[in-house]
Amino acid sequence: MLQPAQISDYPKTETKLAGRKDFPIYRNISKNGGINAFSSTKYFKTGLLQSQRFAKTKQGIFDELYVNGRKVGWVNQKFFLRNEISVAKHISLVRNPYYNFPTQDAIAYLVNKNGTLINPNQVKVSQSQISSAEPGNYRISFHYKNLVTYAHVQVRNNLNEGITVADKIPIPGPKESKSFTGSSRSSSKNWNYENGYQPETEINKYNGNNSHTMKTRFYQPRFHLLDYYDNSELDQVGVIPEGINLFNNHLLVSYFSQPNSSHGHLVTYNLNKLIDPIQSQNLLTMSWTDFKRTSQNISVSPYLNLGHGQSLGMTKKYIYVLANDNKEANSANSEILLQISRKNYQIKHLWTLKVWNHSSYFPRYFHNAYIINSHLMYAVFHNASKTSYEYWRLTRQGNSWTPTEISATQSNFVNNQSPLQGFTYANNHFFLAFNDNLFMVNRSGKVLKHYHFHTLRETEGVAIRKNQPYIELARRPELLKVN
């Protein structure tokens, strides 16, 4: 007769990362190990993995596994990635006397001997900051208990890199359209205390100007976690989306737990498989078959430095993030560009870049950008003093990024100093998204279309697929297709 295993509680919910091998999942646990294998970890490796209990057995330590907040079963702890610090191996900084690079921002993740994610701020770094004032090469060590790894940092030679001329004459633009500033004024139907923040059951449709409509394409789950109240920012995926990207119908969303956080999570949803706009909200109640299929098409990153999270890009292999600071009004600081593997969320490359008009007295600090690949990105700059928006192209050769102003539009676009909430580029057009407003601008800076809606919900990013705009709304996170 099998003897029951002694099950112990973790002090708090622990978040894990999947390792490189697959293991069986068991319904029960005994002193000898797992009992009644019924599934495999191969279906759940990309989700948010968590555990509250563990058991010591003759086959090793087993964890009671939760995936995206749902109890799955018992799995050997060898399934998890353990004893590893992952940092960007290639770090290249633009020469800039006004910027010090915080080395902890190069950390992708830290997992301890139990496979538990540890906050990156617990990693001891041999040098907390690196000045980019003078060219040079540095070898930086990262320590956590008995773990150590290294990164090589280069400060590039050319002090003039990124210094350019912004001389495009703005094209006259539209009068300021009505918008609102601050947080959302409204929410989706069930996103409130009275309805318990339950999943939505109906498709939203908003009518706009000029016969435009906007219709729900995909509601995102409120959380991807086990217990909202027992999770730190490291473990909490949601509830604030800040930016989106679409690539081959894969939706990338940046999530934060607090409005002013600079660290958060990236989540990718494969909309080629997640066809139902409503179903993915119901991770805890859908059938096991649907849950297994849905989990295979959701990928959750560890806790990363994402800046404001509105400047994203995605290719088949990589995710790109311009990790900027939206609290920077317009400084001469450098900005961090990350190249992150979609397979394992390791940071492959980290660059910094700067854009100055003539000198550091006239910087162009970008709050919104769209990264096409590791050699090309587009950015937009609000020149408030001249009541205009400037459009920029940045290209990379070697490790150096060269900025070129493309054009400008003479307008603030919206009133109330409402901030730009999303920016993208497609088919030789720029798209600028504000709360309840979307503008399409050609490369010369001329506004061709204006979509205006009345949602009173904060816009959190814009993307284009097959010439169709998509808008992300907050409260609840919701992707809408503009027709």
XYZ file of C-alpha atoms in Angstrom:
483
model
C 0.000 0.000 0.000
C 1.365 3.409 -0.990
C 2.115 5.737 1.885
C 1.021 9.354 1.512
C 3.711 11.941 1.013
C 4.333 14.664 3.553
C 3.144 17.837 1.886
C 4.520 21.215 2.967
C 3.434 24.756 2.176
C 5.726 27.349 0.667
C 5.814 30.586 2.717
C 4.160 32.296 -0.255
C 3.133 31.467 -3.797
C 6.243 30.781 -5.870
C 6.562 31.484 -9.582
C 8.695 29.136 -11.667
C 10.232 28.909 -15.124
C 10.026 25.838 -17.321
C 13.229 23.940 -17.978
C 14.414 22.411 -21.207
C 12.939 18.909 -20.769
C 9.391 17.561 -20.508
C 8.076 15.624 -17.519
C 4.843 13.758 -16.747
C 2.145 15.419 -14.645
C 0.549 13.294 -11.912
C -2.844 13.498 -10.264
C -1.548 12.435 -6.850
C 1.646 12.129 -4.867
C 3.017 9.481 -2.443
C 6.248 8.872 -0.562
C 7.504 6.999 -3.609
C 6.731 9.810 -6.063
C 4.013 10.698 -8.536
C 0.854 8.575 -8.977
C -1.461 8.381 -12.001
C 0.333 10.289 -14.728
C -2.288 11.859 -16.986
C -0.586 14.635 -18.923
C 2.747 16.197 -19.842
C 4.444 19.500 -19.142
C 4.942 19.981 -22.897
C 1.485 21.586 -23.080
C 2.193 24.135 -20.364
C 5.822 25.231 -20.665
C 5.058 28.750 -21.871
C 2.419 29.705 -19.291
C 2.804 31.306 -15.882
C 3.940 28.426 -13.675
C 3.295 28.661 -9.929
C 3.203 26.495 -6.832
C 2.067 26.794 -3.209
C 2.954 23.293 -1.974
C 5.714 20.732 -2.373
C 6.373 17.145 -1.309
C 9.641 15.283 -0.679
C 9.583 11.762 -2.159
C 11.987 8.968 -3.047
C 11.976 10.320 -6.608
C 12.897 13.824 -5.478
C 10.906 16.954 -4.667
C 7.564 17.405 -6.400
C 5.624 20.661 -6.739
C 1.879 21.044 -6.990
C 1.724 22.903 -10.280
C -0.612 25.721 -11.251
C -0.597 27.073 -14.812
C -2.041 30.529 -15.526
C -3.850 30.323 -12.175
C -5.351 26.850 -12.656
C -4.387 23.730 -10.705
C -2.865 21.109 -13.002
C -1.186 18.378 -10.901
C 2.106 17.255 -9.396
C 5.394 17.533 -11.270
C 8.995 16.716 -10.441
C 10.928 19.849 -9.529
C 13.515 18.870 -12.126
C 11.046 20.205 -14.689
C 11.857 23.768 -13.652
C 14.815 25.835 -14.715
C 17.101 25.997 -11.672
C 20.251 27.748 -10.441
C 20.596 30.234 -13.275
C 21.115 33.952 -13.759
C 20.327 35.070 -17.294
C 21.771 38.409 -18.425
C 22.336 40.117 -21.750
C 25.647 38.821 -23.046
C 26.157 41.632 -25.557
C 25.705 45.159 -24.212
C 26.679 48.129 -26.359
C 26.267 51.689 -25.063
C 26.246 54.865 -27.132
C 28.799 57.366 -25.900
C 26.885 59.914 -23.836
C 28.326 62.012 -20.967
C 24.825 62.530 -19.540
C 23.919 58.881 -19.001
C 24.885 56.081 -16.637
C 23.681 52.582 -17.529
C 22.042 50.681 -14.600
C 23.568 47.214 -14.933
C 20.633 45.433 -13.251
C 18.532 46.330 -16.295
C 20.520 43.688 -18.209
C 19.030 40.860 -16.098
C 16.406 38.695 -17.795
C 15.729 36.378 -14.854
C 17.150 34.672 -11.767
C 15.975 31.249 -10.580
C 17.177 29.557 -7.394
C 17.824 25.876 -6.581
C 14.060 25.194 -6.379
C 13.370 26.804 -9.746
C 11.728 29.812 -8.100
C 11.997 33.219 -9.739
C 13.821 35.734 -7.558
C 13.502 39.500 -7.912
C 16.435 40.820 -9.992
C 17.138 43.435 -7.322
C 18.543 40.645 -5.143
C 21.374 40.075 -7.615
C 24.658 41.679 -6.531
C 26.435 43.358 -9.426
C 30.133 44.176 -9.412
C 29.326 47.644 -10.750
C 25.856 49.113 -10.229
C 26.229 51.678 -13.018
C 28.487 52.209 -16.004
C 29.231 55.693 -17.207
C 28.904 56.069 -20.956
C 30.969 59.274 -20.985
C 34.175 57.629 -22.212
C 34.715 54.685 -24.597
C 35.844 51.434 -23.074
C 35.103 47.787 -22.356
C 33.952 46.316 -19.061
C 33.413 42.834 -17.648
C 30.561 42.856 -15.148
C 29.813 40.009 -12.732
C 26.361 39.138 -11.389
C 26.155 37.180 -8.107
C 23.378 35.483 -6.185
C 24.524 33.202 -3.351
C 26.762 30.653 -5.096
C 25.620 31.592 -8.611
C 27.662 33.869 -10.837
C 27.548 34.953 -14.458
C 29.214 37.666 -16.508
C 28.372 40.249 -19.135
C 30.604 42.256 -21.436
C 29.792 45.936 -21.838
C 31.133 48.186 -24.576
C 30.902 51.981 -24.639
C 31.142 52.948 -28.287
C 33.776 55.428 -29.504
C 31.898 57.981 -31.576
C 30.761 60.933 -29.451
C 28.836 62.278 -32.475
C 26.727 59.149 -32.869
C 23.061 60.126 -32.712
C 23.717 63.818 -33.288
C 21.759 64.977 -36.322
C 19.676 67.840 -37.708
C 15.914 68.108 -37.272
C 15.039 70.455 -40.111
C 11.834 69.175 -41.694
C 9.169 71.848 -42.158
C 5.957 70.534 -40.566
C 2.979 69.876 -42.826
C -0.188 71.647 -41.577
C -2.249 69.193 -39.586
C -5.775 68.927 -38.181
C -7.397 71.009 -35.482
C -7.238 69.477 -32.038
C -9.797 66.735 -31.585
C -11.686 66.024 -28.382
C -9.963 63.564 -26.074
C -9.484 62.990 -22.374
C -6.414 62.725 -20.240
C -5.646 60.673 -17.146
C -6.910 57.172 -16.485
C -9.946 55.530 -18.015
C -13.297 57.203 -17.494
C -15.194 54.003 -18.165
C -14.713 50.235 -18.420
C -16.081 47.139 -20.083
C -19.414 45.934 -18.700
C -18.174 43.558 -15.995
C -14.925 45.327 -15.077
C -16.184 46.725 -11.761
C -16.631 45.784 -8.144
C -20.380 45.245 -8.495
C -19.867 42.509 -11.114
C -16.786 41.076 -9.423
C -14.548 41.757 -12.457
C -16.023 38.662 -14.059
C -15.239 37.740 -17.685
C -17.139 39.582 -20.363
C -19.842 37.646 -22.174
C -20.684 40.094 -24.962
C -18.812 41.588 -27.890
C -18.315 45.352 -27.768
C -18.995 47.465 -30.823
C -18.285 51.191 -30.991
C -19.499 53.447 -33.763
C -17.154 56.193 -34.857
C -17.045 59.040 -37.320
C -17.328 58.484 -41.088
C -19.053 55.098 -40.666
C -16.053 53.616 -38.882
C -16.734 50.873 -36.338
C -14.587 49.169 -33.746
C -15.408 45.624 -32.637
C -13.969 43.228 -30.058
C -11.448 40.786 -31.498
C -9.976 39.366 -28.300
C -10.595 39.809 -24.573
C -7.511 39.012 -22.530
C -7.648 37.196 -19.174
C -7.729 39.521 -16.188
C -4.793 37.667 -14.629
C -2.450 34.799 -15.398
C -1.823 33.897 -11.782
C -2.933 31.834 -8.837
C -3.766 34.374 -6.140
C -3.936 38.119 -6.712
C -3.408 39.007 -3.042
C -0.436 36.686 -2.491
C 1.687 37.897 -5.386
C 4.360 40.551 -5.651
C 4.968 42.536 -8.846
C 7.416 39.803 -9.823
C 4.588 37.247 -9.964
C 1.604 39.360 -11.013
C 0.763 39.355 -14.721
C -1.819 42.112 -15.149
C -3.900 44.132 -14.874
C -2.526 47.146 -16.730
C -1.678 46.798 -20.442
C 0.601 49.497 -21.839
C 1.425 48.467 -25.410
C 0.742 45.927 -28.157
C 2.230 44.505 -31.322
C 0.883 42.103 -33.947
C 3.088 39.771 -35.970
C 1.680 36.877 -38.035
C -1.498 37.267 -35.964
C 0.393 36.771 -32.715
C -0.627 39.480 -30.248
C 2.094 40.809 -27.939
C 0.975 42.751 -24.851
C 3.087 44.415 -22.159
C 1.533 44.163 -18.689
C 2.255 45.989 -15.453
C 0.833 45.625 -11.969
C 1.154 49.341 -11.147
C 0.720 52.426 -13.371
C 4.247 53.757 -12.819
C 6.164 50.469 -12.810
C 9.129 50.097 -15.152
C 9.283 46.298 -14.773
C 6.517 44.020 -15.974
C 5.699 41.027 -18.153
C 5.259 40.333 -21.848
C 2.479 37.979 -22.937
C 2.011 36.613 -26.445
C -1.348 35.217 -27.628
C -1.520 33.162 -30.817
C -4.715 34.518 -32.358
C -4.467 31.991 -35.203
C -5.552 29.404 -32.615
C -7.349 31.572 -30.058
C -10.169 32.396 -32.428
C -13.024 32.862 -29.945
C -12.942 36.500 -28.704
C -14.365 35.560 -25.284
C -13.158 32.074 -24.336
C -9.592 32.847 -23.221
C -10.897 34.873 -20.272
C -12.244 31.653 -18.755
C -8.982 29.868 -17.967
C -10.262 28.584 -14.627
C -13.605 27.225 -15.836
C -13.121 26.015 -19.417
C -12.882 22.284 -20.135
C -9.560 20.522 -19.634
C -9.203 19.994 -23.381
C -9.781 23.673 -24.070
C -7.450 24.690 -21.258
C -4.660 22.527 -22.596
C -5.110 23.924 -26.112
C -5.369 27.504 -24.878
C -2.269 27.169 -22.682
C -0.200 26.078 -25.657
C -1.029 29.363 -27.357
C -0.211 31.730 -24.485
C 3.382 32.609 -23.643
C 4.288 34.553 -20.481
C 7.675 36.169 -19.878
C 9.486 36.531 -16.570
C 9.717 39.928 -14.847
C 11.614 42.270 -17.187
C 12.675 45.889 -17.456
C 10.213 47.192 -20.074
C 10.302 50.906 -19.370
C 6.851 52.265 -20.171
C 6.108 49.248 -22.375
C 4.499 51.136 -25.276
C 7.413 50.780 -27.711
C 7.449 47.196 -28.975
C 8.377 45.091 -31.979
C 8.213 41.406 -32.837
C 9.674 39.076 -35.449
C 9.595 35.303 -35.806
C 12.449 34.855 -33.310
C 12.621 38.031 -31.241
C 10.711 40.619 -29.246
C 12.046 44.182 -29.174
C 11.425 46.725 -26.428
C 12.534 50.342 -26.303
C 12.670 50.502 -22.502
C 12.132 54.234 -22.104
C 10.966 56.318 -19.171
C 7.635 58.047 -19.783
C 8.319 60.367 -16.828
C 11.218 61.904 -18.760
C 9.884 65.152 -20.242
C 12.735 65.400 -22.742
C 16.236 64.714 -21.507
C 19.637 64.041 -23.055
C 19.604 60.545 -21.556
C 20.191 57.450 -23.660
C 17.381 54.934 -24.201
C 17.658 51.160 -23.836
C 16.709 48.856 -26.723
C 16.317 45.153 -25.883
C 16.360 42.162 -28.225
C 14.619 39.314 -26.368
C 14.332 35.704 -27.507
C 10.735 34.563 -28.005
C 11.822 31.011 -27.216
C 13.167 31.524 -23.700
C 13.001 35.284 -22.999
C 16.740 35.602 -22.656
C 18.104 39.010 -23.647
C 20.368 38.451 -26.629
C 21.406 42.070 -27.262
C 21.086 45.333 -25.378
C 21.893 48.634 -27.065
C 21.528 52.205 -25.911
C 20.902 55.026 -28.361
C 20.569 58.782 -28.287
C 19.106 61.343 -30.688
C 20.107 64.992 -30.387
C 19.279 67.868 -32.713
C 22.676 69.589 -33.122
C 23.593 69.082 -29.451
C 22.449 67.846 -26.054
C 20.518 71.126 -25.624
C 17.924 69.881 -28.115
C 17.435 66.160 -27.438
C 14.793 63.905 -28.907
C 13.782 61.472 -26.158
C 11.257 59.071 -27.686
C 8.276 57.905 -25.658
C 6.821 55.920 -28.561
C 8.522 53.765 -31.171
C 7.861 50.751 -33.372
C 10.764 48.355 -33.842
C 10.683 46.430 -37.119
C 13.827 44.347 -36.555
C 17.347 44.570 -35.128
C 18.377 47.060 -37.842
C 15.346 49.317 -38.248
C 12.910 51.213 -36.076
C 10.575 54.202 -36.373
C 9.867 56.689 -33.599
C 7.751 59.774 -33.010
C 8.590 62.867 -30.982
C 6.120 65.456 -29.702
C 7.793 68.843 -30.067
C 5.439 70.631 -27.702
C 7.244 73.962 -27.958
C 6.571 74.020 -31.714
C 3.145 72.318 -31.545
C 4.247 69.507 -33.848
C 4.958 65.799 -34.072
C 8.200 64.635 -35.712
C 8.658 61.210 -37.361
C 12.051 59.515 -37.210
C 13.783 56.524 -38.788
C 16.676 54.835 -36.968
C 18.952 52.304 -38.654
C 21.749 50.194 -37.218
C 25.158 49.417 -38.727
C 27.387 47.362 -36.487
C 26.254 48.513 -33.040
C 25.663 52.145 -33.999
C 22.207 53.629 -34.521
C 21.783 56.485 -37.006
C 18.678 58.729 -36.740
C 17.057 60.536 -39.667
C 14.073 62.849 -39.414
C 11.515 61.872 -42.064
C 8.824 64.539 -41.705
C 6.641 66.411 -39.214
C 3.001 67.406 -38.700
C 2.031 70.857 -37.396
C -0.578 69.866 -34.810
C -1.107 68.550 -31.293
C -3.786 66.248 -32.761
C -5.860 66.216 -29.537
C -6.754 68.641 -26.782
C -6.328 68.514 -22.978
C -2.637 67.656 -23.408
C -3.782 64.051 -23.773
C -0.653 61.930 -24.299
C 0.135 59.741 -27.259
C -0.893 56.205 -26.238
C 0.333 54.158 -29.177
C 2.392 54.413 -32.350
C 3.118 52.101 -35.254
C 4.240 52.116 -38.891
C 2.881 50.087 -41.780
C 2.729 50.394 -45.564
C 4.579 53.728 -45.555
C 2.144 55.245 -43.071
C 2.392 56.262 -39.438
C -0.456 55.582 -37.014
C -0.839 57.673 -33.866
C -3.304 56.548 -31.209
C -4.683 58.803 -28.494
C -7.597 58.171 -26.150
C -10.617 57.675 -28.444
C -8.652 58.905 -31.493
C -6.527 57.324 -34.205
C -4.730 59.254 -36.974
C -3.164 57.843 -40.145
C -0.299 59.977 -41.499
C 1.724 59.517 -44.684
C 5.524 59.767 -44.805
C 5.388 63.450 -45.716
C 3.500 64.230 -42.491
C 0.068 64.728 -44.036
C -2.899 63.367 -42.067
C -4.966 61.121 -44.341
C -7.522 59.638 -41.955
C -8.930 60.360 -38.521
C -10.868 57.710 -36.633
C -12.799 59.077 -33.660
C -14.728 56.920 -31.187
C -16.517 57.438 -27.885
C -15.360 54.644 -25.587
C -14.139 56.754 -22.625
C -11.657 53.929 -22.050
C -7.928 54.489 -22.151
C -6.193 53.469 -25.361
C -3.139 51.282 -24.719
C -1.508 50.706 -28.075
C -2.130 50.330 -31.778
C -1.136 47.690 -34.357
C -1.791 47.070 -38.052
C -2.525 43.719 -39.680
C -3.487 43.339 -43.335
C -4.121 47.087 -43.555
C -6.587 46.927 -40.640
C -5.904 48.951 -37.472
C -6.273 47.265 -34.099
C -6.639 49.189 -30.846
C -6.012 47.925 -27.320
C -8.271 49.279 -24.576
C -7.824 49.122 -20.815
C -10.253 47.988 -18.115
C -10.582 45.086 -19.280
C -7.616 44.519 -21.583
C -9.348 44.158 -24.939
C -8.178 44.125 -28.545
C -10.570 45.753 -31.002
C -10.490 45.716 -34.783
C -11.199 48.982 -36.596
C -13.316 48.649 -39.751
